[in-house]
């Protein structure tokens, strides 16, 4: 096999992330992929910290690998994300504890009537938008981080996400200097001991 020139090996990293005043941050996952949930646990503190400074969103890949429960939960989450936006992250934090959607809908005070209505009318349309974007970006696994419409490489710890996202600001937000956890969360559900496995597995 022909040796790649050294320079080429060094540049086989993902494309340079374009900078912007308000970076667009999209984390594509599957709701029941253990590595997707791991990445969500890592990025949530960063989404909360940077809040209005970025255009941040958890999105869903264009295919399911974990059966009906995953499809059903994806529709739950797109509905809550789009129609009860200010409760979505709290719902997600709860859901990541044990994957019990019904418990979290009650605990977080999700408007059930609104959710049921969305599930029967708009959920598939909301998901179709995520699905389209996922295909457009060429996403092949959960999790995949996209910043300013370019796939970005990042570790799963909050500090790794913060560093990667902050590199996309024209002028980094002051929040970029804050300390967040540099331990990778555990894959799967639950907030057990942080993982030493930083290999970055994915479902794809």
C-alpha atoms as one frame of an Amber mdcrd trajectory, in Angstrom:
protein
   0.000   0.000   0.000   1.341   3.372  -0.996   2.519   5.559   1.897   0.543
   8.753   2.207   2.708  11.846   2.310   3.103  12.989   5.923   1.413  16.286
   5.237  -1.695  14.497   3.970  -1.867  12.332   7.081  -1.896  15.435   9.223
  -4.679  17.056   7.236  -6.971  14.040   7.271  -8.709  15.687  10.248 -12.255
  16.949   9.613 -12.470  20.171   7.627 -11.619  23.409   9.375 -14.664  24.695
  11.244 -15.789  28.018   9.763 -16.082  30.802  12.324 -19.174  32.924  12.933
 -20.519  35.432  15.449 -23.135  32.944  16.659 -21.992  29.397  15.883 -24.639
  26.970  14.715 -24.140  23.792  16.741 -26.019  20.595  15.885 -25.420  17.287
  17.641 -26.969  14.410  15.697 -27.866  11.346  17.776 -30.229   8.399  18.099
 -32.314   8.481  21.270 -31.255   4.975  22.365 -27.681   4.871  21.077 -25.402
   4.558  24.126 -22.766   6.767  22.487 -25.387   9.309  21.442 -26.639   9.557
  25.026 -23.024   9.789  26.197 -22.437  12.775  23.909 -25.717  14.398  25.003
 -24.621  14.176  28.639 -21.349  15.849  27.665 -22.829  18.644  25.564 -25.837
  19.614  27.732 -23.781  21.639  30.274 -22.194  23.475  27.319 -25.556  24.211
  25.666 -26.757  25.604  29.009 -23.581  27.626  29.523 -23.451  29.171  26.040
 -27.260  29.340  25.785 -28.155  32.375  23.638 -24.589  32.838  22.389 -24.940
  29.872  20.039 -27.690  28.411  17.901 -27.522  24.992  19.539 -29.734  22.000
  18.830 -29.899  18.289  19.499 -31.006  16.681  16.232 -31.694  13.138  15.075
 -30.037  11.050  12.378 -32.031   9.853   9.380 -32.350   6.206  10.441 -33.257
   4.111  13.482 -31.259   1.177  14.838 -32.875   0.489  18.193 -36.405  -0.534
  17.280 -39.839   0.994  17.846 -38.908   2.517  21.196 -36.298   4.668  19.477
 -38.635   5.841  16.737 -41.346   6.652  19.293 -38.931   8.545  21.540 -37.535
  10.502  18.588 -41.048  11.772  17.843 -41.537  12.655  21.527 -38.320  14.621
  21.536 -38.807  16.524  18.277 -42.253  17.586  19.507 -40.970  18.759  22.888
 -37.945  20.431  21.266 -40.019  22.354  18.733 -43.174  23.151  20.735 -42.095
  23.195  24.405 -38.574  24.357  23.731 -37.815  25.793  27.169 -38.522  22.382
  28.747 -36.606  20.261  26.260 -33.168  20.252  27.895 -34.670  19.556  31.337
 -36.673  16.721  29.805 -33.542  15.345  28.146 -31.505  15.499  31.370 -34.266
  13.469  33.037 -34.628  11.013  30.130 -30.886  10.333  30.158 -31.172   9.065
  33.745 -33.059   5.889  32.851 -34.771   6.239  29.449 -38.210   6.500  31.094
 -40.069   8.983  28.937 -43.389   8.857  30.838 -41.702   9.588  34.165 -39.929
  12.597  32.674 -43.015  13.980  30.922 -44.682  14.107  34.350 -41.614  15.246
  36.301 -40.756  18.134  33.972 -44.384  19.188  33.506 -44.577  18.621  29.761
 -47.999  19.667  28.445 -49.352  16.224  27.563 -52.287  17.425  25.462 -49.952
  19.541  23.366 -47.537  16.619  23.011 -50.256  14.151  22.001 -51.575  16.602
  19.432 -48.075  17.116  18.026 -47.419  13.365  17.843 -50.517  12.854  15.729
 -50.047  15.858  13.452 -46.561  17.357  13.235 -43.979  14.954  14.681 -43.137
  13.317  11.352 -42.692  16.701   9.660 -40.365  17.915  12.413 -38.370  14.695
  12.166 -38.270  14.918   8.359 -36.348  18.214   8.666 -33.731  16.612  10.928
 -33.582  13.616   8.624 -33.029  15.815   5.557 -30.211  17.715   7.281 -28.643
  14.458   8.437 -28.568  13.199   4.845 -27.369  16.548   3.524 -24.425  16.554
   5.959 -23.662  12.918   5.074 -23.996  11.763   8.663 -23.149   8.111   9.203
 -23.224   7.634  12.947 -24.594   8.715  16.302 -23.225  10.985  17.685 -22.026
  13.386  15.001 -21.275  17.006  15.843 -21.841  19.623  13.135 -20.712  23.224
  13.674 -21.543  25.946  11.155 -22.636  23.164   8.794 -19.294  21.341   8.884
 -18.736  18.029  10.666 -16.518  18.640  13.686 -14.379  16.306  15.731 -14.711
  16.519  19.507 -14.223  14.383  22.579 -17.316  13.560  24.669 -16.464  15.507
  27.817 -18.074  18.894  28.451 -14.677  20.590  28.283 -13.930  18.961  24.901
 -17.281  20.158  23.522 -16.718  23.641  24.962 -13.259  23.922  23.386 -14.475
  22.686  19.992 -17.567  24.916  19.929 -15.658  27.959  21.196 -13.152  27.575
  18.354 -16.010  28.468  15.997 -16.639  31.967  17.358 -15.232  35.007  15.567
 -14.811  36.459  19.065 -15.129  33.773  21.737 -17.887  34.357  24.294 -16.662
  35.074  27.830 -18.352  31.804  28.876 -15.658  29.996  26.873 -13.277  30.615
  29.790 -15.440  28.753  32.291 -14.383  25.444  33.760 -16.591  22.458  32.933
 -16.011  18.748  33.496 -13.167  17.190  31.530 -14.314  13.638  32.226 -16.221
  11.723  29.577 -19.727  10.755  30.701 -20.604   7.058  30.764 -22.215   5.661
  27.602 -25.893   4.684  27.818 -28.429   5.834  30.380 -27.591   6.926  33.909
 -25.106   9.361  35.384 -22.796   6.723  36.817 -19.066   7.120  37.221 -17.543
   8.981  34.297 -16.132   6.784  31.585 -12.423   6.307  31.070 -13.313   5.117
  27.588 -12.687   8.113  25.383 -12.430   6.034  22.237 -15.582   7.677  20.944
 -17.690   4.744  19.783 -20.752   5.410  17.671 -23.915   3.724  16.455 -23.949
   3.613  12.713
